[in-house]
mmCIF file of C-alpha atoms in Angstrom:
data_model
loop_
_atom_site.group_PDB
_atom_site.id
_atom_site.type_symbol
_atom_site.label_atom_id
_atom_site.label_comp_id
_atom_site.label_asym_id
_atom_site.label_seq_id
_atom_site.Cartn_x
_atom_site.Cartn_y
_atom_site.Cartn_z
ATOM 1 C CA VAL A 1220 28.261 -16.790 32.482
ATOM 2 C CA CYS A 1221 31.505 -15.174 33.502
ATOM 3 C CA PRO A 1222 32.977 -11.942 34.865
ATOM 4 C CA ALA A 1223 32.834 -9.027 32.423
ATOM 5 C CA THR A 1224 36.627 -8.973 32.205
ATOM 6 C CA MET A 1225 36.585 -12.473 30.688
ATOM 7 C CA LEU A 1226 33.907 -12.041 27.978
ATOM 8 C CA ARG A 1227 36.211 -11.198 25.072
ATOM 9 C CA GLN A 1228 38.784 -13.785 26.066
ATOM 10 C CA TRP A 1229 36.130 -16.525 26.141
ATOM 11 C CA ARG A 1230 34.838 -15.410 22.734
ATOM 12 C CA ARG A 1231 38.371 -15.505 21.333
ATOM 13 C CA GLU A 1232 39.020 -18.985 22.777
ATOM 14 C CA LEU A 1233 35.710 -20.384 21.507
ATOM 15 C CA ARG A 1234 36.369 -19.053 18.012
ATOM 16 C CA LEU A 1235 39.824 -20.648 18.020
ATOM 17 C CA TRP A 1236 38.540 -23.952 19.337
ATOM 18 C CA TYR A 1237 35.610 -24.266 16.933
ATOM 19 C CA PRO A 1238 35.253 -21.481 14.317
ATOM 20 C CA GLN A 1239 31.724 -22.589 13.373
ATOM 21 C CA PHE A 1240 30.370 -21.439 16.744
ATOM 22 C CA LYS A 1241 28.257 -18.286 16.568
ATOM 23 C CA VAL A 1242 29.549 -16.533 19.690
ATOM 24 C CA VAL A 1243 27.747 -13.398 20.855
ATOM 25 C CA ILE A 1244 28.573 -11.271 23.869
ATOM 26 C CA PHE A 1245 25.317 -10.279 25.558
ATOM 27 C CA HIS A 1246 26.580 -7.236 27.425
ATOM 28 C CA ASP A 1247 26.240 -3.465 27.102
ATOM 29 C CA SER A 1248 29.928 -3.145 26.229
ATOM 30 C CA ALA A 1249 29.413 -5.231 23.088
ATOM 31 C CA LEU A 1250 26.559 -3.101 21.746
ATOM 32 C CA SER A 1251 27.533 -0.077 19.703
ATOM 33 C CA ALA A 1252 25.375 3.029 19.534
ATOM 34 C CA THR A 1253 25.080 2.520 15.781
ATOM 35 C CA LYS A 1254 23.776 -1.023 16.190
ATOM 36 C CA ALA A 1255 21.306 0.072 18.848
ATOM 37 C CA ALA A 1256 20.028 2.941 16.723
ATOM 38 C CA ALA A 1257 19.654 0.722 13.658
ATOM 39 C CA ALA A 1258 17.611 -1.784 15.652
ATOM 40 C CA GLY A 1259 15.349 0.868 17.118
ATOM 41 C CA GLY A 1260 16.859 0.999 20.594
ATOM 42 C CA LYS A 1261 19.215 -0.777 22.933
ATOM 43 C CA ALA A 1262 16.681 -3.258 24.317
ATOM 44 C CA ARG A 1263 15.508 -4.226 20.850
ATOM 45 C CA ALA A 1264 19.090 -4.674 19.619
ATOM 46 C CA GLN A 1265 19.828 -6.973 22.559
ATOM 47 C CA MET A 1266 16.736 -9.062 21.836
ATOM 48 C CA GLU A 1267 17.807 -9.383 18.186
ATOM 49 C CA MET A 1268 21.238 -10.570 19.316
ATOM 50 C CA LEU A 1269 19.633 -13.066 21.683
ATOM 51 C CA ASN A 1270 17.268 -14.406 19.024
ATOM 52 C CA HIS A 1271 20.126 -14.746 16.548
ATOM 53 C CA VAL A 1272 22.108 -16.933 18.956
ATOM 54 C CA VAL A 1273 19.138 -18.993 20.120
ATOM 55 C CA ASN A 1274 18.109 -19.751 16.530
ATOM 56 C CA HIS A 1275 21.627 -20.688 15.419
ATOM 57 C CA PRO A 1276 22.456 -24.418 15.726
ATOM 58 C CA ALA A 1277 25.926 -23.595 17.056
ATOM 59 C CA GLY A 1278 25.032 -20.445 18.978
ATOM 60 C CA ILE A 1279 26.805 -19.525 22.185
ATOM 61 C CA LEU A 1280 25.766 -16.618 24.351
ATOM 62 C CA LEU A 1281 28.310 -15.110 26.716
ATOM 63 C CA THR A 1282 27.053 -12.870 29.484
ATOM 64 C CA THR A 1283 27.983 -11.742 32.960
ATOM 65 C CA TYR A 1284 26.474 -12.612 36.316
ATOM 66 C CA GLU A 1285 24.836 -9.180 36.396
ATOM 67 C CA GLY A 1286 23.643 -9.576 32.819
ATOM 68 C CA LEU A 1287 21.912 -12.806 33.738
ATOM 69 C CA ARG A 1288 20.341 -11.221 36.789
ATOM 70 C CA PHE A 1289 19.163 -8.056 34.980
ATOM 71 C CA ARG A 1290 17.855 -9.903 31.905
ATOM 72 C CA ARG A 1291 16.487 -12.975 33.643
ATOM 73 C CA GLU A 1292 12.997 -12.467 32.152
ATOM 74 C CA ALA A 1293 14.460 -12.916 28.667
ATOM 75 C CA LEU A 1294 17.117 -15.538 29.449
ATOM 76 C CA LEU A 1295 15.567 -17.972 31.927
ATOM 77 C CA PRO A 1296 12.591 -19.156 29.798
ATOM 78 C CA ILE A 1297 14.972 -20.315 27.052
ATOM 79 C CA ARG A 1298 15.752 -24.020 26.994
ATOM 80 C CA TRP A 1299 19.544 -23.932 26.846
ATOM 81 C CA GLY A 1300 21.567 -26.978 25.836
ATOM 82 C CA TYR A 1301 24.171 -26.117 28.482
ATOM 83 C CA ALA A 1302 24.710 -23.348 31.004
ATOM 84 C CA ILE A 1303 28.171 -22.831 32.398
#
């Protein structure tokens, strides 16, 4: 969890540090209109992204403080290995 201005920098650093990480930004700015349309809507596309990270052994989800607050129903029930 970090400020929105840091999301891409954290993704870049994580990929440099350990390329095998599956790093996904869980934020509206990371979701293209094409991806949302292909998934059947923005909410569905976000849930697909979330499921992809959660089911990946080296998945890392980056989100903002507001993202955590707005999507708490989806994020809080998940048993995360670490939350930073």
